[in-house]
PDB file of C-alpha atoms in Angstrom:
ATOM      1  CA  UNK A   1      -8.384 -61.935 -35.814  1.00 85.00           C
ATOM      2  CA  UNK A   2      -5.204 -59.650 -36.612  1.00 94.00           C
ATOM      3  CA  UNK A   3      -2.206 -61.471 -37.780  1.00 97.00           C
ATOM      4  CA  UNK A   4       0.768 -62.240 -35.991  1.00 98.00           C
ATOM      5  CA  UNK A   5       3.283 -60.186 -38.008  1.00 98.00           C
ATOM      6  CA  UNK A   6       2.509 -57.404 -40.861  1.00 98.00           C
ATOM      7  CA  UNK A   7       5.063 -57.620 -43.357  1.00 98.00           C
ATOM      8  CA  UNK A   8       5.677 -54.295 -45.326  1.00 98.00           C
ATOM      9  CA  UNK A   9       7.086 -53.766 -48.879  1.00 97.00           C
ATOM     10  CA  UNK A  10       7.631 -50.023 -50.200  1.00 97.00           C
ATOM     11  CA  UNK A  11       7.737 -50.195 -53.740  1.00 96.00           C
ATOM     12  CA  UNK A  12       8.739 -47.465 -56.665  1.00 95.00           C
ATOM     13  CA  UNK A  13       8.937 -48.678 -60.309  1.00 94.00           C
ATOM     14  CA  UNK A  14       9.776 -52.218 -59.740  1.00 92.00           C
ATOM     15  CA  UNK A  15       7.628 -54.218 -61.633  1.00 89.00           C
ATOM     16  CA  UNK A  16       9.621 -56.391 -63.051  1.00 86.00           C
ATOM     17  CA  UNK A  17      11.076 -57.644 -59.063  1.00 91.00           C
ATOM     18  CA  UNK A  18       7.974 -56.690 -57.091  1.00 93.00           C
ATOM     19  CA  UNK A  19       5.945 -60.223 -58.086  1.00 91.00           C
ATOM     20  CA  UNK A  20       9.548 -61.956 -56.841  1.00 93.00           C
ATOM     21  CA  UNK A  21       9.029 -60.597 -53.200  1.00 95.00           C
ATOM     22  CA  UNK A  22       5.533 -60.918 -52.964  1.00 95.00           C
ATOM     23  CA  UNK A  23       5.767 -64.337 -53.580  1.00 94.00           C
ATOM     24  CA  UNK A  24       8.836 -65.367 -50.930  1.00 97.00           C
ATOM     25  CA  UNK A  25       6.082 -63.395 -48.134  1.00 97.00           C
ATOM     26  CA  UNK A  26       3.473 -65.417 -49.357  1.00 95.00           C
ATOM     27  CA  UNK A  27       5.255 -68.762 -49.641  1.00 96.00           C
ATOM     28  CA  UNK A  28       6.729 -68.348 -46.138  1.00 98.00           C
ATOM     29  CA  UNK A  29       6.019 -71.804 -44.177  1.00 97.00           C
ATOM     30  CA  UNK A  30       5.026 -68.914 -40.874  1.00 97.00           C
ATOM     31  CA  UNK A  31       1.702 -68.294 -42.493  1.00 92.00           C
ATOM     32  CA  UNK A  32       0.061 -65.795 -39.886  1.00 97.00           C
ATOM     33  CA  UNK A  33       1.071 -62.578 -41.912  1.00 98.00           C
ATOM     34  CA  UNK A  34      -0.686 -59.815 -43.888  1.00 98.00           C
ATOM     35  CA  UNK A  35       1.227 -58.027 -46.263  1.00 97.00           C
ATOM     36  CA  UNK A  36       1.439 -54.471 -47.190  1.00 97.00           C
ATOM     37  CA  UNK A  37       2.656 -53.060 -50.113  1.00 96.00           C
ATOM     38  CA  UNK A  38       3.016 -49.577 -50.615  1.00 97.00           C
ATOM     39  CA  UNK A  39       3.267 -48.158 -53.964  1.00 95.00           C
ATOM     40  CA  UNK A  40       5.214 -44.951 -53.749  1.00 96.00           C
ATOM     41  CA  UNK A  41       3.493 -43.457 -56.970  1.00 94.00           C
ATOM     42  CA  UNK A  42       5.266 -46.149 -59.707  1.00 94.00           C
ATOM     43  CA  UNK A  43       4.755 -45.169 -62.999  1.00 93.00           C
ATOM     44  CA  UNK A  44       6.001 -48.469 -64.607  1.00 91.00           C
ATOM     45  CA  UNK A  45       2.956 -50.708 -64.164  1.00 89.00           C
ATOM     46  CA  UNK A  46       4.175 -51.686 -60.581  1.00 90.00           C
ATOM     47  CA  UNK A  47       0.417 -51.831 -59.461  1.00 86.00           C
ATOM     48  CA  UNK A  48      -0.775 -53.610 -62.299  1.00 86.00           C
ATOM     49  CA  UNK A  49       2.077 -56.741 -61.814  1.00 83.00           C
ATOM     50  CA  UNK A  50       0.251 -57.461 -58.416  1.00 82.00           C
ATOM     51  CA  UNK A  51      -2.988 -58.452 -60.444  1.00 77.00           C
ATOM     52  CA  UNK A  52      -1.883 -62.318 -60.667  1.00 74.00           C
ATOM     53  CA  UNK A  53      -1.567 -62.077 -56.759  1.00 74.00           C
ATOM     54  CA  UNK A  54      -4.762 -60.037 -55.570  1.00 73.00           C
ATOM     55  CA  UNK A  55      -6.948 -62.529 -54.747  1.00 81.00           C
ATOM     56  CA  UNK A  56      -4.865 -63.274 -51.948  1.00 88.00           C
ATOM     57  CA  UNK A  57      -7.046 -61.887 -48.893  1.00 91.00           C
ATOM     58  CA  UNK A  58      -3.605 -61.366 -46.777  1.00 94.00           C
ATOM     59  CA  UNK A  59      -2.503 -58.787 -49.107  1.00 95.00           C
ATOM     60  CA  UNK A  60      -3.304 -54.710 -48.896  1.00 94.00           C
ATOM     61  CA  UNK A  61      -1.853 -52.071 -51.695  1.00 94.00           C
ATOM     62  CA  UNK A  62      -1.555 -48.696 -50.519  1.00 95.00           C
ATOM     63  CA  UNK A  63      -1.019 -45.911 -52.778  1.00 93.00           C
ATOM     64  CA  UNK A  64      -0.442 -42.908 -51.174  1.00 95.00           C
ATOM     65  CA  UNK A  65       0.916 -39.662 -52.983  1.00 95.00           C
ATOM     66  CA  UNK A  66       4.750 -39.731 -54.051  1.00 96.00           C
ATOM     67  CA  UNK A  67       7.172 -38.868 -51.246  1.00 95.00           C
ATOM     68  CA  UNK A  68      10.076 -39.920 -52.952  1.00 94.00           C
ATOM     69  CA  UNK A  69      11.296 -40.925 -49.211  1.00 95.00           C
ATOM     70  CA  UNK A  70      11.588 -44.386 -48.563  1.00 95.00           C
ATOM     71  CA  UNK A  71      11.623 -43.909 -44.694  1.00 96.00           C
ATOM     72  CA  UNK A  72       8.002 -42.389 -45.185  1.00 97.00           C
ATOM     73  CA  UNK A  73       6.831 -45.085 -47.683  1.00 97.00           C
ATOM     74  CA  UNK A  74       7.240 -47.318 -44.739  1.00 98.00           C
ATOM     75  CA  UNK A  75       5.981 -45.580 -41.714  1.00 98.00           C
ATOM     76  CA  UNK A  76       2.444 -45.350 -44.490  1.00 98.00           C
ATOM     77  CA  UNK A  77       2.761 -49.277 -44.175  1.00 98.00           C
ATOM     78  CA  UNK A  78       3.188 -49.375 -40.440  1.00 98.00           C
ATOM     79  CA  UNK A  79       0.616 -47.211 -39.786  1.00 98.00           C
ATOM     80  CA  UNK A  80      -1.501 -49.258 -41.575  1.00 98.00           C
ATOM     81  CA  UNK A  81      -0.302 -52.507 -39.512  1.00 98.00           C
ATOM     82  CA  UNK A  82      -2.675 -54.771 -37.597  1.00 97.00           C
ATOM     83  CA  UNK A  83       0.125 -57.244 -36.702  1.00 98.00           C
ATOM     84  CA  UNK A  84       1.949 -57.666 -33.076  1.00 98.00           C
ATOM     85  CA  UNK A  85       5.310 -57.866 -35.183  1.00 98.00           C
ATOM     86  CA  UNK A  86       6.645 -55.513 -38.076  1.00 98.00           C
ATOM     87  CA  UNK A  87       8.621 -57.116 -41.050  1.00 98.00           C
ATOM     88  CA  UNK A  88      10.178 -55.043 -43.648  1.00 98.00           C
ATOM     89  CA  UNK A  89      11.266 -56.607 -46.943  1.00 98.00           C
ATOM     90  CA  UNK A  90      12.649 -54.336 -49.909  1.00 96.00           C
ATOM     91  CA  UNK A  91      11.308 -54.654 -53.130  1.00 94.00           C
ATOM     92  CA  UNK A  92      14.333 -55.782 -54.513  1.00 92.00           C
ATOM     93  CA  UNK A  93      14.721 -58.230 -52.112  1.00 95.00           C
ATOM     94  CA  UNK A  94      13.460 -62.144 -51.429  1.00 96.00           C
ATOM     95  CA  UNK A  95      12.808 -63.882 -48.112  1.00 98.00           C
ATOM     96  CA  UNK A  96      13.734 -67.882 -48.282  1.00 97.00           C
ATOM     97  CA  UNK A  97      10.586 -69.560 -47.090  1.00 98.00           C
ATOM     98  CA  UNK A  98      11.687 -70.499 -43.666  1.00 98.00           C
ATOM     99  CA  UNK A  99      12.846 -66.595 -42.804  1.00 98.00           C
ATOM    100  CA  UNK A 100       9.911 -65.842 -40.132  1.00 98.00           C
ATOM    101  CA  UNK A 101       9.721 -69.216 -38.617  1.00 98.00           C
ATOM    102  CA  UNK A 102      12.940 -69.513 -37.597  1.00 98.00           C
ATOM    103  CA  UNK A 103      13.015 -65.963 -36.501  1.00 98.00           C
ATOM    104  CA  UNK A 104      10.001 -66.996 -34.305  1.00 98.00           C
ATOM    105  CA  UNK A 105      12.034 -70.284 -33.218  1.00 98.00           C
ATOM    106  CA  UNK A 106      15.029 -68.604 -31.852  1.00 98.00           C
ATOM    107  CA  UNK A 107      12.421 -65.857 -30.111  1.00 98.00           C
ATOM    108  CA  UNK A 108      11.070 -68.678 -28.510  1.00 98.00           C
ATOM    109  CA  UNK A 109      14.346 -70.299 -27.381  1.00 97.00           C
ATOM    110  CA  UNK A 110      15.725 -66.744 -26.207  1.00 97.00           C
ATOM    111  CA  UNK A 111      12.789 -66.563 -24.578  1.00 97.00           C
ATOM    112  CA  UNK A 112      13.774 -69.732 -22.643  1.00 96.00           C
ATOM    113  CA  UNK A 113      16.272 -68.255 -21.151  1.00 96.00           C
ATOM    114  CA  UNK A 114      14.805 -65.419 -19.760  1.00 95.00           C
ATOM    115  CA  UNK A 115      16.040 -63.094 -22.722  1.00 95.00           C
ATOM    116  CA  UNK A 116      12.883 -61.171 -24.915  1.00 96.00           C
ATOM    117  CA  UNK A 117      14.422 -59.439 -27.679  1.00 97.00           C
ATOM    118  CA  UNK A 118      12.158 -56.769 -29.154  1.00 98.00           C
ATOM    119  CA  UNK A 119      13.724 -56.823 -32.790  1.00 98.00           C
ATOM    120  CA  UNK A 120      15.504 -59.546 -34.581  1.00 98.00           C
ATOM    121  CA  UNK A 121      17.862 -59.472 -37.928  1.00 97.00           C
ATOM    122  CA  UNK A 122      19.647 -62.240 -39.420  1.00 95.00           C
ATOM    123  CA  UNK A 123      22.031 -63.596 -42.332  1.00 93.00           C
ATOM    124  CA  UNK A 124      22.211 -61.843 -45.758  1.00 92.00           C
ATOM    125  CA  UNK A 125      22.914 -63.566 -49.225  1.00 90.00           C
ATOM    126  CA  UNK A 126      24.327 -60.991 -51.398  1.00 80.00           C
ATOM    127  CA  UNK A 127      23.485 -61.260 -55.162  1.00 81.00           C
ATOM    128  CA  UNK A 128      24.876 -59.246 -57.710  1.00 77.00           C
ATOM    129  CA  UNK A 129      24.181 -60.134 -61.139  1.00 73.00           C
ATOM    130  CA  UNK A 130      23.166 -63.677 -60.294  1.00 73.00           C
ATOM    131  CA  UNK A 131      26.782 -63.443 -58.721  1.00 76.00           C
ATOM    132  CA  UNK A 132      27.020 -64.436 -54.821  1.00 70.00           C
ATOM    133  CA  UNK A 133      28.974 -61.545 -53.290  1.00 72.00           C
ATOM    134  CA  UNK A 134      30.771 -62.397 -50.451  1.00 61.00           C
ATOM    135  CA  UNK A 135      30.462 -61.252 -46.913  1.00 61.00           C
ATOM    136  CA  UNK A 136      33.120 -62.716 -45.029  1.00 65.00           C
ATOM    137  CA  UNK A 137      35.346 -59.859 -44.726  1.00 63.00           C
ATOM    138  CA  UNK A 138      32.213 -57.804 -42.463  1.00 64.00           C
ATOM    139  CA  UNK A 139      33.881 -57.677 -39.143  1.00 62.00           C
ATOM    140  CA  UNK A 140      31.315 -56.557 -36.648  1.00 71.00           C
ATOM    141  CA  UNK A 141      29.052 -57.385 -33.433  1.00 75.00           C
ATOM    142  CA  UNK A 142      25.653 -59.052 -34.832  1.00 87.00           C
ATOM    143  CA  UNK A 143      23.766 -59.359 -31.783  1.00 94.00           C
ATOM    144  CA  UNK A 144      23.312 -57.896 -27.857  1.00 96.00           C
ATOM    145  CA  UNK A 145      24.453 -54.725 -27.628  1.00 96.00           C
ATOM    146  CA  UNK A 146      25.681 -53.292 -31.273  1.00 96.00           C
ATOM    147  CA  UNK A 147      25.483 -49.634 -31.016  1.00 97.00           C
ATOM    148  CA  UNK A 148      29.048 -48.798 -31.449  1.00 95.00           C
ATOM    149  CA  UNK A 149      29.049 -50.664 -34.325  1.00 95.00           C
ATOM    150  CA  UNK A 150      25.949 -49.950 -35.657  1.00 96.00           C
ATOM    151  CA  UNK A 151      27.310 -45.883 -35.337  1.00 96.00           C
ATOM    152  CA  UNK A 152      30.025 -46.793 -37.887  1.00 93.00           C
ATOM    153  CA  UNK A 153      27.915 -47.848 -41.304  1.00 90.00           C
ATOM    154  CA  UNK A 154      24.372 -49.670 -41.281  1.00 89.00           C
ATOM    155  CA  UNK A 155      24.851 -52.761 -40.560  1.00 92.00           C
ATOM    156  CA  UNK A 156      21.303 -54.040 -39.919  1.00 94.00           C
ATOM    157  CA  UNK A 157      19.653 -55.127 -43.140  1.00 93.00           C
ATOM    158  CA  UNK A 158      15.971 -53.691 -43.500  1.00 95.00           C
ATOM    159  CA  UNK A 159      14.837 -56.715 -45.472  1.00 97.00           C
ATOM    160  CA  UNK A 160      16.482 -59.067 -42.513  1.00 96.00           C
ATOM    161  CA  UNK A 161      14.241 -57.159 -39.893  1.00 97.00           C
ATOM    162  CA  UNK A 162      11.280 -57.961 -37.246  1.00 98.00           C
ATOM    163  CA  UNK A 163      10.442 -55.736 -34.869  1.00 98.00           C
ATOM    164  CA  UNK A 164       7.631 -55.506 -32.111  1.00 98.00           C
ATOM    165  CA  UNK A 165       4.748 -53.387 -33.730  1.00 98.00           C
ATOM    166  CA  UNK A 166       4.935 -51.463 -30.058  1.00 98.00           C
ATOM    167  CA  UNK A 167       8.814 -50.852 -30.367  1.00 98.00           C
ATOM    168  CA  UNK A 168       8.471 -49.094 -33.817  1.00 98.00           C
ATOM    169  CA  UNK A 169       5.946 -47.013 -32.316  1.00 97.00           C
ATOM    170  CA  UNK A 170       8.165 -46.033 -28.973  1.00 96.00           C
ATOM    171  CA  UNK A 171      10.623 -44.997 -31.474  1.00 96.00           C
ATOM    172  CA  UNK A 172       8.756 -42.600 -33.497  1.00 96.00           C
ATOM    173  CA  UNK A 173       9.320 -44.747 -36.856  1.00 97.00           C
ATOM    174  CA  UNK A 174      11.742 -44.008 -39.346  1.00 98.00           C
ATOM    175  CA  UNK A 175      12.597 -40.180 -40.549  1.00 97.00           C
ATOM    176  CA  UNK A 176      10.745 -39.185 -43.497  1.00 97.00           C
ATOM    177  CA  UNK A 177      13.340 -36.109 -44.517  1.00 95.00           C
ATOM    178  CA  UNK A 178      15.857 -38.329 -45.023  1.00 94.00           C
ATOM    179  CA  UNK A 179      16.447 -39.742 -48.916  1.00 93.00           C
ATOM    180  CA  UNK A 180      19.135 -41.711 -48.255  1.00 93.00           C
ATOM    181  CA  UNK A 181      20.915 -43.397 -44.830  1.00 94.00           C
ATOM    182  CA  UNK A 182      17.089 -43.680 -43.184  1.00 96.00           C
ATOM    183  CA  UNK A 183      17.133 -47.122 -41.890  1.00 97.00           C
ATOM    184  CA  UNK A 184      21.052 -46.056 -40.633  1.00 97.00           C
ATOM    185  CA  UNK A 185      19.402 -43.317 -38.473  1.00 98.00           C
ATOM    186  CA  UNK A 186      16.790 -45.365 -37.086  1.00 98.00           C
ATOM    187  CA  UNK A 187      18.982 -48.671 -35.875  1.00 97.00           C
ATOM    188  CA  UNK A 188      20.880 -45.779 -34.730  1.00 98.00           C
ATOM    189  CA  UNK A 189      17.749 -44.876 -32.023  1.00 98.00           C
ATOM    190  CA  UNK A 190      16.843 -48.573 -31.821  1.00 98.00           C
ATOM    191  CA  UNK A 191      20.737 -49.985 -30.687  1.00 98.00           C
ATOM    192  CA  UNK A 192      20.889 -47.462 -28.580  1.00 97.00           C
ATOM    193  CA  UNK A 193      18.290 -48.621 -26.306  1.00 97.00           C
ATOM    194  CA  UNK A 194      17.836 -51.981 -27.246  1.00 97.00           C
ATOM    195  CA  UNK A 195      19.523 -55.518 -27.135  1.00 97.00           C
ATOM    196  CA  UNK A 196      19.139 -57.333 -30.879  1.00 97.00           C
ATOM    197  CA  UNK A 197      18.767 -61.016 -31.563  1.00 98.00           C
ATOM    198  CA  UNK A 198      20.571 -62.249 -34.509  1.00 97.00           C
ATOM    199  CA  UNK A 199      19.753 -65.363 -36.832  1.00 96.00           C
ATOM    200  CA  UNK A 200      22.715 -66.912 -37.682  1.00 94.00           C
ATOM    201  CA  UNK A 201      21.246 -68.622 -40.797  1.00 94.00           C
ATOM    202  CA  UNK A 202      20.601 -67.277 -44.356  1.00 94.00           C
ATOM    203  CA  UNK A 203      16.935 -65.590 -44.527  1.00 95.00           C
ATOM    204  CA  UNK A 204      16.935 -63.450 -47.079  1.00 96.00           C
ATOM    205  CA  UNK A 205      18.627 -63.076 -50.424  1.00 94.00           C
ATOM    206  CA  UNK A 206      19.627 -59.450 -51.344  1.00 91.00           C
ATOM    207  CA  UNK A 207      19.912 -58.875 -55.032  1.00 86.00           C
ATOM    208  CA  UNK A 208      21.703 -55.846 -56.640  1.00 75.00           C
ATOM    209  CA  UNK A 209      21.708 -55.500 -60.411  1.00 58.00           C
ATOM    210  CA  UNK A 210      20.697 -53.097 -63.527  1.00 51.00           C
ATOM    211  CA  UNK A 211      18.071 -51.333 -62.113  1.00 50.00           C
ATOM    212  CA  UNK A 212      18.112 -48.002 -60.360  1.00 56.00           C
ATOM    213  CA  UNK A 213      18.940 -47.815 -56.445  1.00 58.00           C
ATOM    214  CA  UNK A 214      18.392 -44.978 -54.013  1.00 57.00           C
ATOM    215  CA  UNK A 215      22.219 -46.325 -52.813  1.00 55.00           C
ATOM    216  CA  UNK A 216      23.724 -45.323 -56.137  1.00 59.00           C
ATOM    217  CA  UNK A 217      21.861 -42.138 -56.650  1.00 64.00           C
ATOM    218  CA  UNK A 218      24.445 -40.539 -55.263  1.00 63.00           C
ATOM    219  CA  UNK A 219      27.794 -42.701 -55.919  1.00 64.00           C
ATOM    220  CA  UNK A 220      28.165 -42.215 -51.953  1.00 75.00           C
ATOM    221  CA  UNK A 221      25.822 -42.133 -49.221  1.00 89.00           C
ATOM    222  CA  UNK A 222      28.142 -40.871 -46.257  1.00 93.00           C
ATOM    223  CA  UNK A 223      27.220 -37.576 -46.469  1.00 93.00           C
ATOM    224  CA  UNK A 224      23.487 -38.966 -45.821  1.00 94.00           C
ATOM    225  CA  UNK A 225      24.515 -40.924 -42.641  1.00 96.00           C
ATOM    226  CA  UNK A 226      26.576 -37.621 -41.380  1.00 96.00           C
ATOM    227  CA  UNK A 227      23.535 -35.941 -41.896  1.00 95.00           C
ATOM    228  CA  UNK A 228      21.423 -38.250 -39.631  1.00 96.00           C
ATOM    229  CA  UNK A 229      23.707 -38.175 -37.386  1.00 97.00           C
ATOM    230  CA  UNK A 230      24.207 -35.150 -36.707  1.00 97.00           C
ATOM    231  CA  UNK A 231      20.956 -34.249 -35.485  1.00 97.00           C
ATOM    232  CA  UNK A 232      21.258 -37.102 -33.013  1.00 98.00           C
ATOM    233  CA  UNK A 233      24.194 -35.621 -31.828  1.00 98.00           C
ATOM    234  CA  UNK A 234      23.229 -31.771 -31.913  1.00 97.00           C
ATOM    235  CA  UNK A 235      19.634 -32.439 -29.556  1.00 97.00           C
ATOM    236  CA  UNK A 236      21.718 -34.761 -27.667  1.00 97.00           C
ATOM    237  CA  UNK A 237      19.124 -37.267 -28.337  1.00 98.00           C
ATOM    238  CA  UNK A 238      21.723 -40.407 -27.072  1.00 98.00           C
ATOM    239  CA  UNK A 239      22.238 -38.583 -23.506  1.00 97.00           C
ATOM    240  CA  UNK A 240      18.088 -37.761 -22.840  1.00 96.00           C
ATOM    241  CA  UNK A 241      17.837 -41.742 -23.470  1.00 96.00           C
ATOM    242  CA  UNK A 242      18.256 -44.605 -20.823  1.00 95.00           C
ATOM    243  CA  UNK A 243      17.808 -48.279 -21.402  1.00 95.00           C
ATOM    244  CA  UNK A 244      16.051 -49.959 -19.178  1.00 91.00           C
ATOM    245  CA  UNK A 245      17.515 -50.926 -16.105  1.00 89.00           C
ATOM    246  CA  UNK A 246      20.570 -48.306 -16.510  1.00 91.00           C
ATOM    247  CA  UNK A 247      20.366 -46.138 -12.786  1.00 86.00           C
ATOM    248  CA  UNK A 248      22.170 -43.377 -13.528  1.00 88.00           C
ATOM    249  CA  UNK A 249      22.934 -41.659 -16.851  1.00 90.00           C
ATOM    250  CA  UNK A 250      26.589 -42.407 -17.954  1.00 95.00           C
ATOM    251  CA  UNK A 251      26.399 -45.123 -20.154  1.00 96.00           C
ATOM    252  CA  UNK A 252      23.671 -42.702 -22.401  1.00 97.00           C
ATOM    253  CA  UNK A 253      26.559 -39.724 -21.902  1.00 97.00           C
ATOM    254  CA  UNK A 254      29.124 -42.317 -22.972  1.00 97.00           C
ATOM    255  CA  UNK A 255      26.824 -43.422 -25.995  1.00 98.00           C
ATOM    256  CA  UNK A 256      26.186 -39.114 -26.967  1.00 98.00           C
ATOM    257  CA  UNK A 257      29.727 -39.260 -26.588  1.00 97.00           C
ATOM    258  CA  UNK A 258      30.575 -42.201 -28.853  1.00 98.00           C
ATOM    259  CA  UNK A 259      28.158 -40.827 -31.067  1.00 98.00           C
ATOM    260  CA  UNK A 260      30.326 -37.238 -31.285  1.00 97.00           C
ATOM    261  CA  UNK A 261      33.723 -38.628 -31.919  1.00 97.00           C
ATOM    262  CA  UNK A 262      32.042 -40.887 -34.780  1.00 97.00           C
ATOM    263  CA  UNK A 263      30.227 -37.891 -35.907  1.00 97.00           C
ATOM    264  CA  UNK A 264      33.674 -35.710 -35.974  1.00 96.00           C
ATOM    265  CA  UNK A 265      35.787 -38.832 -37.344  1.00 96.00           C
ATOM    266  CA  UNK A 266      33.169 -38.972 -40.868  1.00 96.00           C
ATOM    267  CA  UNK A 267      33.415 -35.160 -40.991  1.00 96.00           C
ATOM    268  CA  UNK A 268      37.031 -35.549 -41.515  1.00 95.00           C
ATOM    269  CA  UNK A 269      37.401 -37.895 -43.660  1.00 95.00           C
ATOM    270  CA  UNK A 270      34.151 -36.522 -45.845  1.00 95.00           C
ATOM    271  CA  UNK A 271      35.865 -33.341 -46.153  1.00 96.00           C
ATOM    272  CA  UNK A 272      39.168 -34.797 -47.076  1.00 95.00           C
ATOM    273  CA  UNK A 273      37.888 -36.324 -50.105  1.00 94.00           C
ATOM    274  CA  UNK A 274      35.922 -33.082 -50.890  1.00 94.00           C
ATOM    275  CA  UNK A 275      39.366 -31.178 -50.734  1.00 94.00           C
ATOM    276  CA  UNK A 276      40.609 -34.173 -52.864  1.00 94.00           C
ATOM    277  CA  UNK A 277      38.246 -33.430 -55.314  1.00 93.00           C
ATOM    278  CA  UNK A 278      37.966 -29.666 -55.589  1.00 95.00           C
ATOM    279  CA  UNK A 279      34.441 -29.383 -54.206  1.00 94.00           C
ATOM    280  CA  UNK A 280      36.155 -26.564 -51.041  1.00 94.00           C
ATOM    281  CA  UNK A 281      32.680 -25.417 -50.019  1.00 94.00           C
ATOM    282  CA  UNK A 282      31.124 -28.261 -49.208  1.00 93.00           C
ATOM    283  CA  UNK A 283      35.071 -29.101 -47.758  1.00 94.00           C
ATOM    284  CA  UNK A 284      35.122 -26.370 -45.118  1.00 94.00           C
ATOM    285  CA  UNK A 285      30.727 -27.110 -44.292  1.00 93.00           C
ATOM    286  CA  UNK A 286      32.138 -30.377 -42.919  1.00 94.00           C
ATOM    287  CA  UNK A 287      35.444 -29.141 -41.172  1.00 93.00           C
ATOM    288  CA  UNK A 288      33.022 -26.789 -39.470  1.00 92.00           C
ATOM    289  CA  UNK A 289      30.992 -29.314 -37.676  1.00 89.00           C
ATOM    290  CA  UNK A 290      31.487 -29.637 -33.947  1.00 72.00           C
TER     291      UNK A 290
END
């Protein structure tokens, strides 16, 4: 029979944290799971540090070529899904064991009430360094409707994350031309339509350290969310969509528009520190955008 949830790790060179996530899927106390991980062409030994852990029939390695695009790595893995529910966990990252269950518990209790979420998130531990990082200055809406928060910085957690299998697919998955702000773009399309449940208890443990992140590529990664974005905002994609129940179309027009002034308000302040910092082309590309 096909499992409950398909849980799915993209992986690049991380051999030496890959065996750590691995194990907090398989030691989960919600046992009806496969897991797929999908190597994005590691050149470290990545593949090789799952030997210890092969013999475990719920696990699948996929290898497909280097995309270098993380949002691609893991539409490979969802394709490849058998499960009703999608999990994403990055390889950096570590579920505590009771992460799915009680994701499944509140479902259930929601579901009580007459309320079916179709994609749940939940509480963060930050580590950085072996260091807990605080998150109590994070100031924004969690669960229910959290789209015009969600437009100001990503603020659901891809590791946190399970989804309906058939929701993923509705939305097209995640954008594969996208190096850096992909999961941003996609809650974008997701909160936009979509009511999310939140778990207020810790399920995952985020760690940050030494070793190379797509994040820090860059030293910023605004110009990445302006650049998903804005081709929400230039097809208008936010007015063509209606949640369910909405009759007419102004709340989507009032999201498109919500989604423009957010879109104009990062442009500015992008370009400001461009002008700050002598880069005056890239400057006046952003003052440009309407």
């Amino acid at each position: 029979m096909d499992p409950l949830v398909s849980v799915i790790i993209p992986v690049y060179n991380r051999r030496k944290l890959l065996a750590d996530a691995v194990r907090s899927v398989l030691m989960q106390s919600f046992g009806d799971l496969e897991l797929i991980v999908v190597d994005d062409g590691s050149d470290d030994g990545t593949v090789r540090s799952l030997a210890s852990l092969s013999s475990d029939p719920r696990i699948r390695l996929l290898t497909p070529p280097r995309s270098g695009m993380a949002g691609a790595v893991r539409n490979r893995g969802a394709a490849a899904a058998r499960g009703r529910w999608l999990a994403f966990l990055d390889s950096d990252d570590i579920w505590l064991p009771e992460k799915l269950s009680q994701q499944f518990s509140l479902l259930r209790e929601l579901g009580s009430l007459g309320r079916h979420p179709r994609i749940i998130h939940g509480c963060e531990v930050w580590l950085r360094d072996d260091r807990i990082i605080s998150q109590k200055g994070q100031r924004h809406r969690r669960e229910g409707d959290i789209f015009s928060d969600a437009l100001t910085k990503c603020i659901i957690g891809p590791s946190s994350v399970m989804m309906e299998r058939q929701l993923y697919l509705e939305s097209g998955g995640f954008r594969e031309d996208l190096e850096i702000a992909e999961d941003y773009e996609f809650w974008l399309r997701i909160t936009a339509l979509e009511p999310v449940a939140w778990l207020s208890k810790d399920c995952i443990i985020k760690r940050a350290g030494s070793w190379p992140q797509l994040s820090e590529k860059y030293g910023q990664i605004e110009k990445f969310r302006i650049q998903g974005l804005l081709r929400l905002v230039k097809d208008s994609w936010f007015a063509g969509h209606r949640r369910d129940g909405e009759s007419n179309g102004d709340a989507a027009l009032l999201r498109q528009h919500q989604a423009e002034q957010t879109l104009a308000g990062k442009c500015r302040i992008y370009a400001a520190g461009c002008r700050k910092r002598g880069r005056l082309e890239e400057a006046l590309r952003f003052e440009r955008v309407k």
